[in-house]
mmCIF file of C-alpha atoms in Angstrom:
data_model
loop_
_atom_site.group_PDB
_atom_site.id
_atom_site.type_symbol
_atom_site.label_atom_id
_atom_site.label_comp_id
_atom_site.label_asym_id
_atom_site.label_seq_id
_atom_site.Cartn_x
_atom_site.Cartn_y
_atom_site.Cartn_z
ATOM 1 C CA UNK A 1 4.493 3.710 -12.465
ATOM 2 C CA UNK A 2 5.555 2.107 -15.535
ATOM 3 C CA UNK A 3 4.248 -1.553 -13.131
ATOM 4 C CA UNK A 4 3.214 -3.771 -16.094
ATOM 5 C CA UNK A 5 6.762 -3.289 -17.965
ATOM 6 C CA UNK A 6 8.518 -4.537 -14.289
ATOM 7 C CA UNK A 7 5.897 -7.721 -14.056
ATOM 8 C CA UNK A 8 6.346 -8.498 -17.425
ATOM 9 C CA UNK A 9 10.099 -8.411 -17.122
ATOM 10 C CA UNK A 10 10.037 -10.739 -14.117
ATOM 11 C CA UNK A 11 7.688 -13.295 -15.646
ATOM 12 C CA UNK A 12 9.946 -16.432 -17.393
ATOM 13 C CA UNK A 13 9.869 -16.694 -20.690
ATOM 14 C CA UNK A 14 8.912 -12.947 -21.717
ATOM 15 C CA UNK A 15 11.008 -13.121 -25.174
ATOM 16 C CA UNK A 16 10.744 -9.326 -26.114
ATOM 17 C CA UNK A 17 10.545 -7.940 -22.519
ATOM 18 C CA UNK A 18 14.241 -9.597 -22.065
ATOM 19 C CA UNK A 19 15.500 -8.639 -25.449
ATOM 20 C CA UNK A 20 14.776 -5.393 -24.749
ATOM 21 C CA UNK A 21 16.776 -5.429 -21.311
ATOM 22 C CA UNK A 22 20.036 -6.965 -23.359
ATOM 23 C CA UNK A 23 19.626 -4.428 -26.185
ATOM 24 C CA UNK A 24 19.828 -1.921 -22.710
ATOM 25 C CA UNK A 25 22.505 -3.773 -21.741
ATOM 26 C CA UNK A 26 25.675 -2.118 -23.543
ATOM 27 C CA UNK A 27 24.540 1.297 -22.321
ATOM 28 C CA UNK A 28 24.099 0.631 -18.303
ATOM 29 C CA UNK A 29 26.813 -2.157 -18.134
ATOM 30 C CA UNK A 30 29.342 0.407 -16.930
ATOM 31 C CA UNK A 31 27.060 1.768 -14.381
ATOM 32 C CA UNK A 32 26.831 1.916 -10.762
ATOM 33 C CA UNK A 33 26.951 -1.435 -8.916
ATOM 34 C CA UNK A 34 25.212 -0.957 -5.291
ATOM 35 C CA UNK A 35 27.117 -2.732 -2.855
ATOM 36 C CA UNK A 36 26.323 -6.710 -2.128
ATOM 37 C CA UNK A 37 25.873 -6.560 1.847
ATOM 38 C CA UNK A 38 22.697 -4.303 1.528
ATOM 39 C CA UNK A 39 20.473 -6.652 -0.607
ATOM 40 C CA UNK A 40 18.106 -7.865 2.599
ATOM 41 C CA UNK A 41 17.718 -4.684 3.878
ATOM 42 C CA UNK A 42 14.853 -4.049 6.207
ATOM 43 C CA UNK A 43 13.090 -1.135 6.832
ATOM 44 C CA UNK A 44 11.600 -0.824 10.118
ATOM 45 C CA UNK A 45 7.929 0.452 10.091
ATOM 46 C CA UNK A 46 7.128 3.746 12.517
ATOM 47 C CA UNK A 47 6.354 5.606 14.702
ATOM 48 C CA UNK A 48 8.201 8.222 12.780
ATOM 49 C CA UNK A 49 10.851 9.275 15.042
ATOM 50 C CA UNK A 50 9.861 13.188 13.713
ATOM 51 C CA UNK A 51 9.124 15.577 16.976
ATOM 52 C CA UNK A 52 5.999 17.140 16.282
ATOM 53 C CA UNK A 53 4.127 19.277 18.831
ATOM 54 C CA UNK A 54 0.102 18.695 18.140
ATOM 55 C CA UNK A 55 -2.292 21.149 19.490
ATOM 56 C CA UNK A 56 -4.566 18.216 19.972
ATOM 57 C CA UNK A 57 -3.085 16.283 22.806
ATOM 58 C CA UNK A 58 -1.755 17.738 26.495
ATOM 59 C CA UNK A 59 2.183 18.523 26.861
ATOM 60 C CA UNK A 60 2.671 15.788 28.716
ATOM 61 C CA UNK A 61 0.999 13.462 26.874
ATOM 62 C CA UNK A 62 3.318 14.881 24.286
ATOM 63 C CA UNK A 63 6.479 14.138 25.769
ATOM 64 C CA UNK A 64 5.267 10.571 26.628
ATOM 65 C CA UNK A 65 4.636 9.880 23.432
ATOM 66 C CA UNK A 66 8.009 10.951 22.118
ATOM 67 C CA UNK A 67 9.815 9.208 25.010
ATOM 68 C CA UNK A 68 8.091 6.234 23.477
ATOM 69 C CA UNK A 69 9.280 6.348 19.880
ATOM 70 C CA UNK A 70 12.754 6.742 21.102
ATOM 71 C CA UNK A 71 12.402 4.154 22.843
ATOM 72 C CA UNK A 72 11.103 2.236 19.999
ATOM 73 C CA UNK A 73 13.759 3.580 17.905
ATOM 74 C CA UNK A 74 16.444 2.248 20.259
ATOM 75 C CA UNK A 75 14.965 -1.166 20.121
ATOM 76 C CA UNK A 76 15.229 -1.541 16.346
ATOM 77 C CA UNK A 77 18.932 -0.110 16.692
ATOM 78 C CA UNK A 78 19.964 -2.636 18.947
ATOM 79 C CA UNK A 79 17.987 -5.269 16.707
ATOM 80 C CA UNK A 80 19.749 -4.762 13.559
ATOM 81 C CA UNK A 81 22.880 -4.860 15.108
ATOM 82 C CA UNK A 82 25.654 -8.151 14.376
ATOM 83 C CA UNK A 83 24.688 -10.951 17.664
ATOM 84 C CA UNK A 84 27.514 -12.239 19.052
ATOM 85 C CA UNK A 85 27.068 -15.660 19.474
ATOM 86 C CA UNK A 86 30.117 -16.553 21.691
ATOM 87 C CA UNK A 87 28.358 -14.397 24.431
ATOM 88 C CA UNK A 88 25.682 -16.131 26.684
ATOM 89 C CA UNK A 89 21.630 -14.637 25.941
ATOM 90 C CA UNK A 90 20.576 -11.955 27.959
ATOM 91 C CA UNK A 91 18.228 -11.805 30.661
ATOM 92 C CA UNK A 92 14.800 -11.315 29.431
ATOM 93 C CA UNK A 93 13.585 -7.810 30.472
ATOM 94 C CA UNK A 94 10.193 -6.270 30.346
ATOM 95 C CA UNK A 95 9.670 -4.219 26.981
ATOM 96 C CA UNK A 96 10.717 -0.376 27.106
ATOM 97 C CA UNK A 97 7.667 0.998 24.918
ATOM 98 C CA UNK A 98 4.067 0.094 24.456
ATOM 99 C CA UNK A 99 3.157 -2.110 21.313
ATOM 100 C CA UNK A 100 2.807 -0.223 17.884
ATOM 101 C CA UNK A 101 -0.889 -0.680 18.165
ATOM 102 C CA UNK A 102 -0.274 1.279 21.369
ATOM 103 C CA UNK A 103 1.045 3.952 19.782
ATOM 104 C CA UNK A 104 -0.784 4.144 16.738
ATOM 105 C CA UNK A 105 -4.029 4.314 19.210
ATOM 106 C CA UNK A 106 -2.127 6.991 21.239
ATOM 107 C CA UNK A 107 -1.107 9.470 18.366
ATOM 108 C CA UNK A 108 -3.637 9.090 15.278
ATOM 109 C CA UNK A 109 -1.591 11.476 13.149
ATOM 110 C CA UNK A 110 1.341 8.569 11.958
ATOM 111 C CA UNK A 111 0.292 7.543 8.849
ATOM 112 C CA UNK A 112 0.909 4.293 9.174
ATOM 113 C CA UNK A 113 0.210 0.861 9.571
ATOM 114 C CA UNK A 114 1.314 -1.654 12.837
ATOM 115 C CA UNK A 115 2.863 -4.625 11.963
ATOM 116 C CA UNK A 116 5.811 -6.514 11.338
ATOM 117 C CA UNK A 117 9.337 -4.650 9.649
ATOM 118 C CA UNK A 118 8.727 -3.700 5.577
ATOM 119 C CA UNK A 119 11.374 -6.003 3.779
ATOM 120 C CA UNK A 120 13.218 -4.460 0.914
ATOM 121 C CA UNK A 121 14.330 -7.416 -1.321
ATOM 122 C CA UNK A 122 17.413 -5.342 -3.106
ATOM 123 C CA UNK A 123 18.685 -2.106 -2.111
ATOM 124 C CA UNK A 124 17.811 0.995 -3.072
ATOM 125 C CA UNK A 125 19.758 3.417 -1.120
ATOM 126 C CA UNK A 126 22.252 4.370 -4.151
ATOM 127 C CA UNK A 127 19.495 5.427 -6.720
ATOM 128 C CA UNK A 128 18.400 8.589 -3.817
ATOM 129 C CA UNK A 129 21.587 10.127 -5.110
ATOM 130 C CA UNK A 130 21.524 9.702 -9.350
ATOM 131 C CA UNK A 131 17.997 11.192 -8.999
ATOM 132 C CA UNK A 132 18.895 13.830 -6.914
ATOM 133 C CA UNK A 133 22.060 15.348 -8.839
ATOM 134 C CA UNK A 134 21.398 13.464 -12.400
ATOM 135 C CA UNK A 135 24.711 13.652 -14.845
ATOM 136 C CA UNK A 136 25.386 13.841 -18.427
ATOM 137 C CA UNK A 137 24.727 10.050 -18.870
ATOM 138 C CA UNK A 138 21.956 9.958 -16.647
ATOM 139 C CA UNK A 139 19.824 11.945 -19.097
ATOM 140 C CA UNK A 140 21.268 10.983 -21.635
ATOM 141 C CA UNK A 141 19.775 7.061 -20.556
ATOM 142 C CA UNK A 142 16.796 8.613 -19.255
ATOM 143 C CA UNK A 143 15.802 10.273 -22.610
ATOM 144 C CA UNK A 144 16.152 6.492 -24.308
ATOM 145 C CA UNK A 145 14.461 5.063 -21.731
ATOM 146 C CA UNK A 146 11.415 7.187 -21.735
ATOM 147 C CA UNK A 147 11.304 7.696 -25.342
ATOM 148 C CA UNK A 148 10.887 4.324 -25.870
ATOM 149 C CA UNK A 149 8.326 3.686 -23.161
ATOM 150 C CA UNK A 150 6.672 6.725 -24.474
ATOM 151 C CA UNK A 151 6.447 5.336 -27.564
ATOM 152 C CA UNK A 152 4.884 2.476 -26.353
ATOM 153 C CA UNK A 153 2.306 4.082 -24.641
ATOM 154 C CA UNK A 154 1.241 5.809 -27.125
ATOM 155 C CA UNK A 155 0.447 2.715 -29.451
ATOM 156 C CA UNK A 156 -1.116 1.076 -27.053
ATOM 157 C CA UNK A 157 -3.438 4.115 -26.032
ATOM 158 C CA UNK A 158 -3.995 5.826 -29.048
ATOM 159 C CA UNK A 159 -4.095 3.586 -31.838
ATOM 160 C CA UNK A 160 -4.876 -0.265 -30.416
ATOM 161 C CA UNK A 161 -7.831 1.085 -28.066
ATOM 162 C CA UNK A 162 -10.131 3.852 -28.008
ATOM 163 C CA UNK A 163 -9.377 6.562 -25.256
ATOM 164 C CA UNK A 164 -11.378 9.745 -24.984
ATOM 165 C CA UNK A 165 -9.941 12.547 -23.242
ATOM 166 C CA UNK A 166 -11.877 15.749 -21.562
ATOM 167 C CA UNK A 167 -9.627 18.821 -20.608
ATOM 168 C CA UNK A 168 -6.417 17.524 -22.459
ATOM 169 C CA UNK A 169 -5.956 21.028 -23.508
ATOM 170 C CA UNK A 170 -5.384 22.031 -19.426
ATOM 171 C CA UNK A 171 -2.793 19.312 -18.736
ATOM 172 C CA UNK A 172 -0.893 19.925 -21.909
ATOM 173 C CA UNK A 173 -0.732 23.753 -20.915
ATOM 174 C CA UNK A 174 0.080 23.469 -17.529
ATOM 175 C CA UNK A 175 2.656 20.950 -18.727
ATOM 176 C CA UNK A 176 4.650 22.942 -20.844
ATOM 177 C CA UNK A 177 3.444 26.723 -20.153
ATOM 178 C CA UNK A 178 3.112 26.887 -16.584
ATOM 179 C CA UNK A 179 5.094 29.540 -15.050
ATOM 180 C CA UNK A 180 8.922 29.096 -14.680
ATOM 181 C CA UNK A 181 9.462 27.551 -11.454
ATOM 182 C CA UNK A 182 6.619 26.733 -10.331
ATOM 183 C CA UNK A 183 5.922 22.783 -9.911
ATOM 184 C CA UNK A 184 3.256 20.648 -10.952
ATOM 185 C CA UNK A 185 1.183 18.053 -8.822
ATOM 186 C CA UNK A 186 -0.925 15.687 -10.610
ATOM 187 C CA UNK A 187 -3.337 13.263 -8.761
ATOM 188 C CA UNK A 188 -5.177 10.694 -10.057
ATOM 189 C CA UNK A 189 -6.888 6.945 -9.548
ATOM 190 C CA UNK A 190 -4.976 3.984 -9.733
ATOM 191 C CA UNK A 191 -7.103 0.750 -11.568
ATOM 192 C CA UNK A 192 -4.498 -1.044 -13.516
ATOM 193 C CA UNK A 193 -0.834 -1.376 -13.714
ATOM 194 C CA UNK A 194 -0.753 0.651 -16.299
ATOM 195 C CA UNK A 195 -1.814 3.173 -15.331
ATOM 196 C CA UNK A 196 1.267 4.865 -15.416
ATOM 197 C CA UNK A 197 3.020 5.058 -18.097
ATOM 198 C CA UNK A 198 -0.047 4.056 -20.099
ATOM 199 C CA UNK A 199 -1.857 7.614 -19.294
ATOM 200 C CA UNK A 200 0.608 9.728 -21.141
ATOM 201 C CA UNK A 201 0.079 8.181 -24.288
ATOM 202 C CA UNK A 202 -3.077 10.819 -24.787
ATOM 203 C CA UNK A 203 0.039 13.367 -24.788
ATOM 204 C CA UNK A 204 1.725 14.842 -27.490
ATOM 205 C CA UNK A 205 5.347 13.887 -29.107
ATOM 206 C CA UNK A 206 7.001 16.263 -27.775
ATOM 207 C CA UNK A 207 6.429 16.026 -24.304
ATOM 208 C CA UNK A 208 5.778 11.982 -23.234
ATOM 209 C CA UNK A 209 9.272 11.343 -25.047
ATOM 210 C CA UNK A 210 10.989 14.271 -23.607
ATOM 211 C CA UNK A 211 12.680 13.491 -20.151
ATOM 212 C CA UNK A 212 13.067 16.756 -19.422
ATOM 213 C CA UNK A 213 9.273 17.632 -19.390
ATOM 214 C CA UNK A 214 7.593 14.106 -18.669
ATOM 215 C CA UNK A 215 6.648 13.318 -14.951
ATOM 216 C CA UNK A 216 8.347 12.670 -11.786
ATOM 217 C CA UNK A 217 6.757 9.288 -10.268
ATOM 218 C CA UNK A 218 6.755 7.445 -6.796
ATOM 219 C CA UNK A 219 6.736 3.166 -8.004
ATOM 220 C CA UNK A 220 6.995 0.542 -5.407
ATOM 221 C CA UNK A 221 10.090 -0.940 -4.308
ATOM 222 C CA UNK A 222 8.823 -4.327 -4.094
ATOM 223 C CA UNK A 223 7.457 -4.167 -7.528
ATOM 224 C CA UNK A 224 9.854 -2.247 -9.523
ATOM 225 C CA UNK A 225 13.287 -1.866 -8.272
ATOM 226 C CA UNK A 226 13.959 -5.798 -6.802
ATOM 227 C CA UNK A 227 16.955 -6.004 -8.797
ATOM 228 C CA UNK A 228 19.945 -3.938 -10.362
ATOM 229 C CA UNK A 229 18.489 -4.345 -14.225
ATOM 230 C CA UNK A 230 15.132 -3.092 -13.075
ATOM 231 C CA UNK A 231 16.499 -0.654 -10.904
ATOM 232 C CA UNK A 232 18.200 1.339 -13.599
ATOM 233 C CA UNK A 233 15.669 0.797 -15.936
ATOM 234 C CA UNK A 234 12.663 2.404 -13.565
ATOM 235 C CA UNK A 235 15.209 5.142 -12.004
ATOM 236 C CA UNK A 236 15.795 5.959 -15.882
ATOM 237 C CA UNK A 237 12.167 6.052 -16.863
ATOM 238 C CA UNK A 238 11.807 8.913 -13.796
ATOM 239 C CA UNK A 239 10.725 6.834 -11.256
ATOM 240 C CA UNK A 240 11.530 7.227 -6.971
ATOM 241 C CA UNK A 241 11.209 4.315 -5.101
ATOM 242 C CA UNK A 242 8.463 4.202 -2.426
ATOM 243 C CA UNK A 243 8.109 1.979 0.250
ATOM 244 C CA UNK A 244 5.219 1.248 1.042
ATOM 245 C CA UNK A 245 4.517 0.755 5.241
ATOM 246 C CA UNK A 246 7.243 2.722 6.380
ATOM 247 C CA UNK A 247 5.360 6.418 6.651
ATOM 248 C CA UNK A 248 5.453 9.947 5.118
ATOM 249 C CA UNK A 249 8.847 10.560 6.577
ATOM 250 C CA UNK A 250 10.511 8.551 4.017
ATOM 251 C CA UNK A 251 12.954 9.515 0.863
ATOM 252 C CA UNK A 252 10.889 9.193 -1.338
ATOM 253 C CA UNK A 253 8.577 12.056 -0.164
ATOM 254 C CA UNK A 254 11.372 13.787 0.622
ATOM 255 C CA UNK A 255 12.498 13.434 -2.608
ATOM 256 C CA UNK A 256 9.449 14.382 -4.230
ATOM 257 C CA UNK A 257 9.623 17.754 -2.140
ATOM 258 C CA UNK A 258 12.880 18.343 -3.548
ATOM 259 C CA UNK A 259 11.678 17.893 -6.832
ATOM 260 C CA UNK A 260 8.935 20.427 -6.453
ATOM 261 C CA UNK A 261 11.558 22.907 -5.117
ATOM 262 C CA UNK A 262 12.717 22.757 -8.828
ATOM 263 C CA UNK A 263 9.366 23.197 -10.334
ATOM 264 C CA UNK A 264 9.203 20.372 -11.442
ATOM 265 C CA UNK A 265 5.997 18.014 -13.098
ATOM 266 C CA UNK A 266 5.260 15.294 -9.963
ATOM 267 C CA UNK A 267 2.338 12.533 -10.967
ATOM 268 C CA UNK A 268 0.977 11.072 -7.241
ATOM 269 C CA UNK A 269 -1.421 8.018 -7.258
ATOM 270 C CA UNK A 270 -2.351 9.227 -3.348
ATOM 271 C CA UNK A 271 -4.491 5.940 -2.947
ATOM 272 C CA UNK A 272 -1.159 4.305 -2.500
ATOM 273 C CA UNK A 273 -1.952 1.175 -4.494
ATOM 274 C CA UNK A 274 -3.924 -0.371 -7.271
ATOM 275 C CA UNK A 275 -7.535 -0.137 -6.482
ATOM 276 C CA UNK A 276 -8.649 -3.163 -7.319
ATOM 277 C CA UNK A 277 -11.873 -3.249 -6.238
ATOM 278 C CA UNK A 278 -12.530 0.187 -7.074
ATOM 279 C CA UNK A 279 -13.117 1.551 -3.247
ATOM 280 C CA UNK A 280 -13.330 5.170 -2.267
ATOM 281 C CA UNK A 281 -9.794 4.692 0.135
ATOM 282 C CA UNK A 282 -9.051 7.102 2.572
ATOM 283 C CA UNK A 283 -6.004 8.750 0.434
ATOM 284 C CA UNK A 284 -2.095 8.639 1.984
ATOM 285 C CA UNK A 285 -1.645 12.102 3.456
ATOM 286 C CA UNK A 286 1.995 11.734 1.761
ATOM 287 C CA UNK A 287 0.875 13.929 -0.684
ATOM 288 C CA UNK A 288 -0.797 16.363 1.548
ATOM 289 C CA UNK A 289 2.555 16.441 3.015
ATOM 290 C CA UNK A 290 4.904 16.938 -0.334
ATOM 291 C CA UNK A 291 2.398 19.656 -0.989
ATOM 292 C CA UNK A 292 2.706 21.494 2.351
ATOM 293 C CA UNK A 293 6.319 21.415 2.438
ATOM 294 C CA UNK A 294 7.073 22.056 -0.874
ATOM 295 C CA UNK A 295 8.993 25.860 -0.537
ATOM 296 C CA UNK A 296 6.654 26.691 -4.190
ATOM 297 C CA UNK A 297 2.956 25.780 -3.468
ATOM 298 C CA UNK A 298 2.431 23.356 -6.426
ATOM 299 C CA UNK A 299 -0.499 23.792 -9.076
ATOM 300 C CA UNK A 300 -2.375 20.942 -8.248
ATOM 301 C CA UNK A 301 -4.315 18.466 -10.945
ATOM 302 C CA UNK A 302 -6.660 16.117 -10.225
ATOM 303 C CA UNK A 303 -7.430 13.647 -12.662
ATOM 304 C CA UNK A 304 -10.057 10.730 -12.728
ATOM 305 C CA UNK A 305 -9.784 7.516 -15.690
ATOM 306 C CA UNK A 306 -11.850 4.856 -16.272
ATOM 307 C CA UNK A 307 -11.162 2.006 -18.367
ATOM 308 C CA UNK A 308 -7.760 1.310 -18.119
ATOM 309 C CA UNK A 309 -8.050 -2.141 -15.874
ATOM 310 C CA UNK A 310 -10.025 -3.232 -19.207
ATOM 311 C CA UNK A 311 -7.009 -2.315 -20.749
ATOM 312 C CA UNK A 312 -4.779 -4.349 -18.766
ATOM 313 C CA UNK A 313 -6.940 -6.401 -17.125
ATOM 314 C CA UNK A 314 -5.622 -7.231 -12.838
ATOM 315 C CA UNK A 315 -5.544 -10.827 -13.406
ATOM 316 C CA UNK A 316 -3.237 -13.126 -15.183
ATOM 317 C CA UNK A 317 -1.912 -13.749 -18.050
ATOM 318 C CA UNK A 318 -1.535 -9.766 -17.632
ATOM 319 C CA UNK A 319 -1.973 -9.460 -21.576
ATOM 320 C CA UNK A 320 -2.849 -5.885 -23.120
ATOM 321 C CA UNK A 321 -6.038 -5.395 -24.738
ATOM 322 C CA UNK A 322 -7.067 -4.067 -27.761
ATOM 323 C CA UNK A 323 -10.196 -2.106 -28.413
ATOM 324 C CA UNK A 324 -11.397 -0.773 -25.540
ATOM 325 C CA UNK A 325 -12.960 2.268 -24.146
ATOM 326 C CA UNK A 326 -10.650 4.494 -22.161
ATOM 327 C CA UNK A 327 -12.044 7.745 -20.608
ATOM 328 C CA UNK A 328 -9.616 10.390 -18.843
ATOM 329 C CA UNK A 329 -10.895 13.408 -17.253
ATOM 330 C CA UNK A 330 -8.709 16.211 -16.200
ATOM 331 C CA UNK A 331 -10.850 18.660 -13.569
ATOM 332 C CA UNK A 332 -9.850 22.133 -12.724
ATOM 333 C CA UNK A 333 -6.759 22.564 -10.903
ATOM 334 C CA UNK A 334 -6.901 23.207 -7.198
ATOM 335 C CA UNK A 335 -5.870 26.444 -5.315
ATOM 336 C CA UNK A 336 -5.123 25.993 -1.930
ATOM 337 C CA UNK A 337 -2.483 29.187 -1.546
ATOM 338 C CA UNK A 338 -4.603 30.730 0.945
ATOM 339 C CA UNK A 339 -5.825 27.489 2.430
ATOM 340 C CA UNK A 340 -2.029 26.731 2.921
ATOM 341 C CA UNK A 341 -0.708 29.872 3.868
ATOM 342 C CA UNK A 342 -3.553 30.196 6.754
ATOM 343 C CA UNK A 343 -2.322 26.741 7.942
ATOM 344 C CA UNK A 344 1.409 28.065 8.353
ATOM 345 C CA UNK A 345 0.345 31.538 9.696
ATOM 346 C CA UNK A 346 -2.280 29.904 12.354
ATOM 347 C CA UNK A 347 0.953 27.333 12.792
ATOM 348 C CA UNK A 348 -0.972 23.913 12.829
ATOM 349 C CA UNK A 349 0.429 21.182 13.389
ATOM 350 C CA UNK A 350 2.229 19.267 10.298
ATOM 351 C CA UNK A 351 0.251 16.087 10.533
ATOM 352 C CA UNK A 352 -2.902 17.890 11.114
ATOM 353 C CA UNK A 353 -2.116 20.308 7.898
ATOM 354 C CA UNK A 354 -1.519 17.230 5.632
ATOM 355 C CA UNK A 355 -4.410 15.587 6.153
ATOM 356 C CA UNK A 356 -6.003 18.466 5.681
ATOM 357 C CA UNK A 357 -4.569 19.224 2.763
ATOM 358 C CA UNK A 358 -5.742 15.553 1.543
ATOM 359 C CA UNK A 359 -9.082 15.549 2.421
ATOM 360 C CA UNK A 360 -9.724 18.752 -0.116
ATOM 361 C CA UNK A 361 -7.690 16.552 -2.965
ATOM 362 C CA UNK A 362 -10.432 13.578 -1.798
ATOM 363 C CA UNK A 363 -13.416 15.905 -1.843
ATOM 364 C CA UNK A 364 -12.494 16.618 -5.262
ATOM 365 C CA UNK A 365 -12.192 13.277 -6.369
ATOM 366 C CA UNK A 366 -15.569 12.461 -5.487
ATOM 367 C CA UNK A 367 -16.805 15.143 -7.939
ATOM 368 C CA UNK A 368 -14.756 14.226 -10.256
ATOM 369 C CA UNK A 369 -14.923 10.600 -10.539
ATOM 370 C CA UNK A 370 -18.714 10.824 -10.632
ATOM 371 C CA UNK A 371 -18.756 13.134 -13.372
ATOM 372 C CA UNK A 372 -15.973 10.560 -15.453
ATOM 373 C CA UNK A 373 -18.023 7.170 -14.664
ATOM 374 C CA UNK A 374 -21.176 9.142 -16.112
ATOM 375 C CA UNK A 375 -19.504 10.335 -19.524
ATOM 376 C CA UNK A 376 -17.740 6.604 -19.273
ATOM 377 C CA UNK A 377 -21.029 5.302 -19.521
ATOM 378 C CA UNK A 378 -22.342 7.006 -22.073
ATOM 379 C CA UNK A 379 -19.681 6.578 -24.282
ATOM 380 C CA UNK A 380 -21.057 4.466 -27.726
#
């Protein structure tokens, strides 16, 4: 999710990082300015306010619960509103809707976490738009910025360390000779920052420096877009802003959805941050959902790497390595069109479908990342 570029930018004194952003300057400086009032924004974390009807609870049960989200919902409407202060405090009055642990208790299908409203440091409400209908000088930005970053990858992967590849063959094909239309999803691990863009390196010329073929990929607001400089930079390289605590019913998904629509390449990370500690996490059913809404059932890649937290190591100074063993592993792609399509026809339930739909993408990681930490091992 191009992280490491975005921390090294916001770290002082990063001579070449900055350079780069002034030499960037001259082409973004007439570019969009978002407006000033949004910059604190909050985003309020769930229940999603998305009527559902699941088989798994009684109708009225139903209907309670979705009494209670608008309730919810009306709260945080009244919250974000201007106070007046000239007016006297209202009377307290008992609450209108259960706590969010409540809730979350009540309905196990929102995919999210209780707790306190997600800040969003800078707004990023006006890049939904430039990545939805890109212009002329959007791509023509976008193919600088990820040629360069392409580039980059590709030194550091190929020639300053040693990756080994297995299946490259299968992504490069389904890359670039896939059938017209129909979009791509890629899944994989996520051990180091650099994960994305660093990955792509193993590809060839003409496709990790071609924005027109290189992936579509969900990086976290809080990480990569906090100001307008990295915003445009990160919404150049192909990048949506997630944010992360909020839910599946967010614009980023949706975003990703509409993206698929258009056949186009989509790289998930469905464990939803870096794994530090290398845990089997229960995976974010956002993916399960892009892939069950998506009008074109996506082909759908996993992939499994080990290595690249050796690469760029998680702890600071955040310095690049050289000389060490990286092992990707692209498995077979995953055919759920009948899996799917009996979902829709038998009509379950949305959240129920998505996390079905995830729990095959983790049953094949487990294969998958045994079979890579094996070969990773015996690598001389």
């Amino acid at each position: 999710m191009l992280m490491v570029m975005c921390s090294n930018l916001r770290r002082p004194g990063h001579v070449g990082a900055a350079s780069a952003m002034r030499n960037l300057n001259w082409l973004i400086s007439g570019g969009y300015r978002p407006p000033i009032q949004a910059l604190s924004r909050q985003y309020v974390q769930a229940p999603e306010a998305r009527p559902v009807p699941d088989e798994r609870f009684p109708a009225s049960q139903q209907q309670q619960q979705q009494q209670d989200r608008k309730d919810i919902a009306t709260q945080t409407v009244r919250s974000s509103q201007p106070k007046d202060l000239s007016q006297p405090p209202p009377s307290p009055s008992p609450p209108l809707a259960p706590p969010m642990s409540d809730v979350r208790s009540a309905d196990p299908a929102l995919d999210v976490d209780p707790g306190a409203p997600v800040p969003v440091p800078y707004n990023i409400d006006w890049i939904f738009p430039r990545l939805r209908n890109p212009t002329r000088f959007w791509y023509m930005a976008s193919q600088f910025v990820v040629s360069a970053v392409g580039i980059f990858s590709k030194i550091v992967l190929m020639f300053l360390n040693k990756p080994r590849v297995y299946n490259k063959e299968r992504l490069v094909s389904l890359i670039s000779k896939r059938p017209q239309g129909v979009p791509l999803l890629t899944v994989s691990n996520h051990y180091s920052c650099f994960d994305d863009p660093g990955l792509w390196g193993c590809l060839p010329m003409g496709l990790v420096c071609n924005t027109y073929k290189i992936r579509w990929s969900m990086a976290a607001h809080d990480i990569c877009f906090t100001n307008r400089r990295h915003s445009l930079f990160f919404m150049f390289g192909k990048c949506i802003p997630v944010v992360r605590g909020i839910g599946v019913y967010q614009e980023a998904i949706n975003l990703c959805i509409e993206k698929a629509a258009l056949g186009h390449w989509i790289h998930v990370f469905p464990e939803g941050k870096v794994n530090m500690e290398k845990e089997e996490l229960r995976l974010k059913w956002g993916v399960g959902r892009i892939i069950y809404e998506s009008p074109k059932i996506p082909i759908i890649l996993p992939m499994w790497h080990e290595g690249m937290d050796d690469l760029l190591p998680n702890v600071e100074p955040y310095v690049i390595q050289r000389g060490k063993k990286v092992t990707v592993n692209v498995g077979q792609p995953l055919d759920l069109t009948d899996f799917i399509t009996d979902l829709k026809k038998r009509q379950v339930p949305e959240p129920t479908a998505r996390k079905l739909i995830t729990d095959k993408i983790q049953e094949a990681f487990r294969g998958l990342r045994a079979e890579t930490e094996k070969l990773h091992r015996e690598r001389n």
